[in-house]
Amino acid sequence: MNSVVGTSERGESKSMFARLKDKIIVLSLSLMAIGNWSDTKSMIQEAYVAVVSNFTNVYEYESLAKVNVGSNIDYIYSIFGAPQLIKPSKYDDAVTINYYLDKKYILALLIEDKRVVGYSITGLKADFHPYSLLEKQPIQSPMRLVDRLENLNEFSIDHFNVKYFVLFEDLGKRYLFNQMAYGFVDYQRTKLDESLLVDAYTQANSPEPEDSIASTLSKLVSNETANYVAITEKAMPLLVDSILTQYEYQFYY
């Protein structure tokens, strides 16, 4: 029964997509007939992006996959345009944080001397799972955070300014000693258990962290998949600094 419903929904989506595509083609031909090719080309591109973005995340995934540590800021502008928000880093005076605030994601870029030295992507929709930041390929399934706890080394956690849990991984010589981060940022305040989050935060910040913190963290993220991924060649605190607070999120969204 479930498979039949799924097939029907896919058929309806394809049918709707086909109808929209037909309308775009008809309108495009009309504009071309009066010789306005420049406007027609722009309209076709905008309509294509709007339609694809409405039904899938493909356009967003492919755009985000073009971002790399080392990218020139002018190249970034050619893809995403100017950032909606720019903030100075609290940890490095030479670094600014550029934000692209999309309805599906937040892209935060660490910029130094017009060069990307780190970036993070925070998914805002349940079905939004960006490409791997290293392989630039679609991920086969969402990353389960509990699986990453096996090699737990360094992590950051908070429940005051925004609810989040992020763990860090040193990538070594193969990836030029860049550092990776995975985690969950709960802007909707519907996921991470408040009591477990506070408990884990208290244990992590005590003078002598308890051995039970691993168990607490495991319970905290037992059912969570990563909606936050990041990479940098700089110090990890800069990545954490780039996470918008709950107040900032509500203000800009």
mmCIF file of C-alpha atoms in Angstrom:
data_model
loop_
_atom_site.group_PDB
_atom_site.id
_atom_site.type_symbol
_atom_site.label_atom_id
_atom_site.label_comp_id
_atom_site.label_asym_id
_atom_site.label_seq_id
_atom_site.Cartn_x
_atom_site.Cartn_y
_atom_site.Cartn_z
ATOM 1 C CA MET A 1 0.000 0.000 0.000
ATOM 2 C CA ASN A 2 2.760 2.441 0.893
ATOM 3 C CA SER A 3 4.624 1.810 -2.345
ATOM 4 C CA VAL A 4 1.483 2.545 -4.367
ATOM 5 C CA VAL A 5 0.974 5.858 -2.590
ATOM 6 C CA GLY A 6 4.623 6.796 -3.137
ATOM 7 C CA THR A 7 4.353 6.007 -6.852
ATOM 8 C CA SER A 8 1.215 8.115 -7.138
ATOM 9 C CA GLU A 9 2.863 11.084 -5.444
ATOM 10 C CA ARG A 10 5.883 10.852 -7.736
ATOM 11 C CA GLY A 11 3.577 10.662 -10.739
ATOM 12 C CA GLU A 12 1.698 13.769 -9.625
ATOM 13 C CA SER A 13 4.965 15.664 -9.097
ATOM 14 C CA LYS A 14 6.211 14.678 -12.558
ATOM 15 C CA SER A 15 2.876 15.668 -14.108
ATOM 16 C CA MET A 16 2.945 19.058 -12.403
ATOM 17 C CA PHE A 17 6.580 19.565 -13.411
ATOM 18 C CA ALA A 18 5.688 18.730 -17.025
ATOM 19 C CA ARG A 19 2.818 21.220 -17.048
ATOM 20 C CA LEU A 20 5.015 23.976 -15.666
ATOM 21 C CA LYS A 21 7.712 23.156 -18.205
ATOM 22 C CA ASP A 22 5.171 23.409 -21.040
ATOM 23 C CA LYS A 23 4.044 26.820 -19.822
ATOM 24 C CA ILE A 24 7.642 28.040 -19.646
ATOM 25 C CA ILE A 25 8.309 26.845 -23.193
ATOM 26 C CA VAL A 26 5.172 28.541 -24.564
ATOM 27 C CA LEU A 27 5.992 31.833 -22.851
ATOM 28 C CA SER A 28 9.619 31.608 -23.976
ATOM 29 C CA LEU A 29 8.621 31.076 -27.608
ATOM 30 C CA SER A 30 6.278 34.051 -27.390
ATOM 31 C CA LEU A 31 9.058 36.327 -26.180
ATOM 32 C CA MET A 32 11.470 34.957 -28.763
ATOM 33 C CA ALA A 33 8.909 35.708 -31.469
ATOM 34 C CA ILE A 34 9.108 39.407 -30.678
ATOM 35 C CA GLY A 35 12.905 39.313 -30.710
ATOM 36 C CA ASN A 36 13.595 39.799 -26.990
ATOM 37 C CA TRP A 37 16.143 36.964 -26.652
ATOM 38 C CA SER A 38 18.126 38.475 -23.775
ATOM 39 C CA ASP A 39 15.071 38.726 -21.544
ATOM 40 C CA THR A 40 13.896 35.316 -22.726
ATOM 41 C CA LYS A 41 17.171 33.641 -21.750
ATOM 42 C CA SER A 42 17.126 35.258 -18.319
ATOM 43 C CA MET A 43 13.491 34.312 -17.808
ATOM 44 C CA ILE A 44 14.123 30.696 -18.825
ATOM 45 C CA GLN A 45 17.026 30.409 -16.377
ATOM 46 C CA GLU A 46 15.058 31.926 -13.496
ATOM 47 C CA ALA A 47 11.998 29.800 -14.213
ATOM 48 C CA TYR A 48 14.097 26.623 -14.425
ATOM 49 C CA VAL A 49 15.767 27.324 -11.089
ATOM 50 C CA ALA A 50 12.431 28.144 -9.451
ATOM 51 C CA VAL A 51 10.761 24.957 -10.700
ATOM 52 C CA VAL A 52 13.665 22.632 -9.868
ATOM 53 C CA SER A 53 14.158 24.242 -6.444
ATOM 54 C CA ASN A 54 10.475 23.892 -5.635
ATOM 55 C CA PHE A 55 10.434 20.129 -6.155
ATOM 56 C CA THR A 56 14.021 19.064 -5.374
ATOM 57 C CA ASN A 57 17.232 20.221 -3.682
ATOM 58 C CA VAL A 58 19.399 19.482 -6.726
ATOM 59 C CA TYR A 59 20.044 23.105 -7.694
ATOM 60 C CA GLU A 60 21.063 24.036 -4.136
ATOM 61 C CA TYR A 61 23.277 20.959 -3.743
ATOM 62 C CA GLU A 62 25.107 21.645 -6.998
ATOM 63 C CA SER A 63 25.633 25.318 -6.121
ATOM 64 C CA LEU A 64 26.969 24.541 -2.638
ATOM 65 C CA ALA A 65 29.275 21.838 -4.033
ATOM 66 C CA LYS A 66 31.173 24.576 -5.894
ATOM 67 C CA VAL A 67 32.342 26.144 -2.611
ATOM 68 C CA ASN A 68 35.800 25.108 -1.376
ATOM 69 C CA VAL A 69 38.389 26.165 1.149
ATOM 70 C CA GLY A 70 40.610 28.413 -0.956
ATOM 71 C CA SER A 71 37.824 29.749 -3.201
ATOM 72 C CA ASN A 72 38.177 33.376 -4.282
ATOM 73 C CA ILE A 73 35.446 35.658 -2.973
ATOM 74 C CA ASP A 74 34.722 36.976 -6.485
ATOM 75 C CA TYR A 75 34.035 33.410 -7.610
ATOM 76 C CA ILE A 76 31.625 32.974 -4.692
ATOM 77 C CA TYR A 77 29.845 36.201 -5.664
ATOM 78 C CA SER A 78 29.418 34.896 -9.215
ATOM 79 C CA ILE A 79 27.467 31.924 -7.834
ATOM 80 C CA PHE A 80 25.523 33.316 -4.885
ATOM 81 C CA GLY A 81 25.726 37.069 -5.337
ATOM 82 C CA ALA A 82 26.482 39.386 -2.416
ATOM 83 C CA PRO A 83 25.966 38.003 1.106
ATOM 84 C CA GLN A 84 22.911 39.118 3.067
ATOM 85 C CA LEU A 85 24.908 39.434 6.280
ATOM 86 C CA ILE A 86 28.549 40.101 7.175
ATOM 87 C CA LYS A 87 29.964 39.843 10.704
ATOM 88 C CA PRO A 88 33.482 40.219 12.110
ATOM 89 C CA SER A 89 34.962 37.152 13.770
ATOM 90 C CA LYS A 90 35.296 37.376 17.545
ATOM 91 C CA TYR A 91 38.420 35.205 17.461
ATOM 92 C CA ASP A 92 40.418 36.540 14.513
ATOM 93 C CA ASP A 93 40.467 40.206 13.484
ATOM 94 C CA ALA A 94 41.568 39.262 9.962
ATOM 95 C CA VAL A 95 38.503 37.088 9.370
ATOM 96 C CA THR A 96 34.968 38.146 8.485
ATOM 97 C CA ILE A 97 31.947 35.853 8.243
ATOM 98 C CA ASN A 98 29.735 36.136 5.167
ATOM 99 C CA TYR A 99 26.253 34.652 5.378
ATOM 100 C CA TYR A 100 23.918 33.461 2.647
ATOM 101 C CA LEU A 101 20.490 32.958 4.188
ATOM 102 C CA ASP A 102 18.353 30.644 2.079
ATOM 103 C CA LYS A 103 14.994 29.156 3.035
ATOM 104 C CA LYS A 104 16.613 25.705 2.862
ATOM 105 C CA TYR A 105 20.039 26.377 4.359
ATOM 106 C CA ILE A 106 22.510 28.820 5.908
ATOM 107 C CA LEU A 107 25.901 29.076 4.202
ATOM 108 C CA ALA A 108 28.504 30.763 6.412
ATOM 109 C CA LEU A 109 31.877 31.600 4.842
ATOM 110 C CA LEU A 110 35.021 32.489 6.777
ATOM 111 C CA ILE A 111 36.789 35.078 4.617
ATOM 112 C CA GLU A 112 40.396 36.248 4.963
ATOM 113 C CA ASP A 113 42.099 38.395 2.304
ATOM 114 C CA LYS A 114 39.237 37.740 -0.157
ATOM 115 C CA ARG A 115 39.716 33.985 0.231
ATOM 116 C CA VAL A 116 37.511 31.300 1.801
ATOM 117 C CA VAL A 117 39.399 29.801 4.759
ATOM 118 C CA GLY A 118 36.451 27.813 6.050
ATOM 119 C CA TYR A 119 32.730 27.393 5.639
ATOM 120 C CA SER A 120 29.692 25.698 7.121
ATOM 121 C CA ILE A 121 26.312 24.609 5.790
ATOM 122 C CA THR A 122 23.323 24.308 8.115
ATOM 123 C CA GLY A 123 20.276 22.567 6.657
ATOM 124 C CA LEU A 124 16.951 24.118 7.656
ATOM 125 C CA LYS A 125 14.666 21.496 6.099
ATOM 126 C CA ALA A 126 14.312 17.880 7.182
ATOM 127 C CA ASP A 127 15.091 16.591 3.688
ATOM 128 C CA PHE A 128 18.069 18.871 3.037
ATOM 129 C CA HIS A 129 21.363 16.950 3.170
ATOM 130 C CA PRO A 130 24.232 18.731 1.315
ATOM 131 C CA TYR A 131 26.886 16.912 -0.716
ATOM 132 C CA SER A 132 29.939 15.656 1.132
ATOM 133 C CA LEU A 133 32.304 18.608 1.559
ATOM 134 C CA LEU A 134 35.279 16.433 0.599
ATOM 135 C CA GLU A 135 34.139 14.176 -2.240
ATOM 136 C CA LYS A 136 31.553 16.649 -3.640
ATOM 137 C CA GLN A 137 29.207 13.746 -4.286
ATOM 138 C CA PRO A 138 25.610 13.189 -3.151
ATOM 139 C CA ILE A 139 25.530 11.396 0.188
ATOM 140 C CA GLN A 140 23.873 7.981 0.166
ATOM 141 C CA SER A 141 22.064 8.541 3.452
ATOM 142 C CA PRO A 142 21.989 11.204 6.197
ATOM 143 C CA MET A 143 24.882 10.987 8.653
ATOM 144 C CA ARG A 144 23.835 9.527 12.017
ATOM 145 C CA LEU A 145 25.624 11.519 14.702
ATOM 146 C CA VAL A 146 25.685 8.641 17.154
ATOM 147 C CA ASP A 147 27.968 6.768 14.724
ATOM 148 C CA ARG A 148 30.514 9.603 14.849
ATOM 149 C CA LEU A 149 30.806 9.381 18.640
ATOM 150 C CA GLU A 150 33.022 6.303 18.373
ATOM 151 C CA ASN A 151 36.006 8.537 17.612
ATOM 152 C CA LEU A 152 34.896 11.396 19.855
ATOM 153 C CA ASN A 153 37.791 13.737 20.544
ATOM 154 C CA GLU A 154 36.851 17.403 20.560
ATOM 155 C CA PHE A 155 33.363 18.864 20.491
ATOM 156 C CA SER A 156 31.365 22.011 21.237
ATOM 157 C CA ILE A 157 27.938 22.223 22.833
ATOM 158 C CA ASP A 158 25.603 25.002 23.952
ATOM 159 C CA HIS A 159 22.038 25.600 25.066
ATOM 160 C CA PHE A 160 22.056 29.316 25.938
ATOM 161 C CA ASN A 161 22.352 31.315 22.707
ATOM 162 C CA VAL A 162 21.304 28.427 20.481
ATOM 163 C CA LYS A 163 20.854 24.685 20.967
ATOM 164 C CA TYR A 164 23.605 22.800 19.162
ATOM 165 C CA PHE A 165 26.084 19.954 19.374
ATOM 166 C CA VAL A 166 29.106 19.887 17.045
ATOM 167 C CA LEU A 167 32.002 17.429 17.010
ATOM 168 C CA PHE A 168 35.349 18.000 15.294
ATOM 169 C CA GLU A 169 37.654 15.770 13.278
ATOM 170 C CA ASP A 170 41.242 16.463 12.168
ATOM 171 C CA LEU A 171 41.569 15.332 8.543
ATOM 172 C CA GLY A 172 45.352 14.878 8.589
ATOM 173 C CA LYS A 173 47.962 15.278 5.860
ATOM 174 C CA ARG A 174 45.783 13.867 3.068
ATOM 175 C CA TYR A 175 43.489 16.883 3.328
ATOM 176 C CA LEU A 176 46.208 19.415 4.175
ATOM 177 C CA PHE A 177 45.386 19.188 7.886
ATOM 178 C CA ASN A 178 42.035 20.861 7.428
ATOM 179 C CA GLN A 179 39.509 20.198 10.150
ATOM 180 C CA MET A 180 35.971 18.945 9.683
ATOM 181 C CA ALA A 181 32.911 19.450 11.860
ATOM 182 C CA TYR A 182 29.575 17.640 12.026
ATOM 183 C CA GLY A 183 26.607 18.324 14.212
ATOM 184 C CA PHE A 184 23.069 19.427 14.782
ATOM 185 C CA VAL A 185 21.810 22.989 15.181
ATOM 186 C CA ASP A 186 18.264 23.073 16.528
ATOM 187 C CA TYR A 187 16.842 26.441 15.473
ATOM 188 C CA GLN A 188 13.299 25.063 15.532
ATOM 189 C CA ARG A 189 13.804 23.930 19.151
ATOM 190 C CA THR A 190 11.987 20.700 18.440
ATOM 191 C CA LYS A 191 14.773 18.133 18.333
ATOM 192 C CA LEU A 192 17.499 18.102 20.965
ATOM 193 C CA ASP A 193 16.261 17.111 24.421
ATOM 194 C CA GLU A 194 16.685 20.186 26.636
ATOM 195 C CA SER A 195 17.463 18.280 29.841
ATOM 196 C CA LEU A 196 20.043 16.022 28.165
ATOM 197 C CA LEU A 197 21.597 19.030 26.422
ATOM 198 C CA VAL A 198 21.949 20.919 29.711
ATOM 199 C CA ASP A 199 23.327 17.806 31.410
ATOM 200 C CA ALA A 200 25.922 17.268 28.662
ATOM 201 C CA TYR A 201 26.857 20.965 28.699
ATOM 202 C CA THR A 202 27.325 20.917 32.479
ATOM 203 C CA GLN A 203 29.481 17.788 32.344
ATOM 204 C CA ALA A 204 31.585 19.132 29.471
ATOM 205 C CA ASN A 205 32.298 22.381 31.294
ATOM 206 C CA SER A 206 33.000 20.934 34.737
ATOM 207 C CA PRO A 207 36.621 21.084 36.028
ATOM 208 C CA GLU A 208 36.831 17.307 35.727
ATOM 209 C CA PRO A 209 34.515 16.072 32.962
ATOM 210 C CA GLU A 210 32.687 12.890 33.954
ATOM 211 C CA ASP A 211 33.326 9.619 32.148
ATOM 212 C CA SER A 212 29.567 9.342 31.658
ATOM 213 C CA ILE A 213 29.504 12.266 29.221
ATOM 214 C CA ALA A 214 29.893 9.886 26.269
ATOM 215 C CA SER A 215 26.757 8.070 27.398
ATOM 216 C CA THR A 216 24.895 11.362 27.801
ATOM 217 C CA LEU A 217 25.932 12.523 24.336
ATOM 218 C CA SER A 218 24.906 9.182 22.865
ATOM 219 C CA LYS A 219 21.412 9.588 24.306
ATOM 220 C CA LEU A 220 21.289 13.208 23.144
ATOM 221 C CA VAL A 221 21.911 12.431 19.477
ATOM 222 C CA SER A 222 20.624 8.851 19.345
ATOM 223 C CA ASN A 223 17.945 9.746 16.806
ATOM 224 C CA GLU A 224 19.592 12.743 15.144
ATOM 225 C CA THR A 225 21.239 13.098 11.763
ATOM 226 C CA ALA A 226 23.714 15.863 10.995
ATOM 227 C CA ASN A 227 22.168 19.052 9.628
ATOM 228 C CA TYR A 228 25.427 20.973 10.146
ATOM 229 C CA VAL A 229 28.667 20.268 8.269
ATOM 230 C CA ALA A 230 31.765 22.457 8.123
ATOM 231 C CA ILE A 231 35.428 22.508 7.143
ATOM 232 C CA THR A 232 38.265 24.952 7.806
ATOM 233 C CA GLU A 233 42.010 25.417 7.665
ATOM 234 C CA LYS A 234 41.765 27.765 10.655
ATOM 235 C CA ALA A 235 41.061 27.124 14.339
ATOM 236 C CA MET A 236 37.812 25.367 15.201
ATOM 237 C CA PRO A 237 36.422 28.182 17.412
ATOM 238 C CA LEU A 238 35.971 30.250 14.244
ATOM 239 C CA LEU A 239 33.491 27.700 12.908
ATOM 240 C CA VAL A 240 31.489 27.682 16.119
ATOM 241 C CA ASP A 241 31.565 31.485 16.127
ATOM 242 C CA SER A 242 29.876 31.452 12.716
ATOM 243 C CA ILE A 243 26.754 29.635 13.994
ATOM 244 C CA LEU A 244 23.944 32.183 14.176
ATOM 245 C CA THR A 245 22.384 32.567 17.608
ATOM 246 C CA GLN A 246 18.702 31.822 18.124
ATOM 247 C CA TYR A 247 18.002 35.561 18.301
ATOM 248 C CA GLU A 248 19.864 36.235 15.049
ATOM 249 C CA TYR A 249 18.084 33.368 13.323
ATOM 250 C CA GLN A 250 14.656 34.643 14.352
ATOM 251 C CA PHE A 251 15.596 38.207 13.380
ATOM 252 C CA TYR A 252 16.783 37.337 9.869
ATOM 253 C CA TYR A 253 14.215 34.642 9.201
#
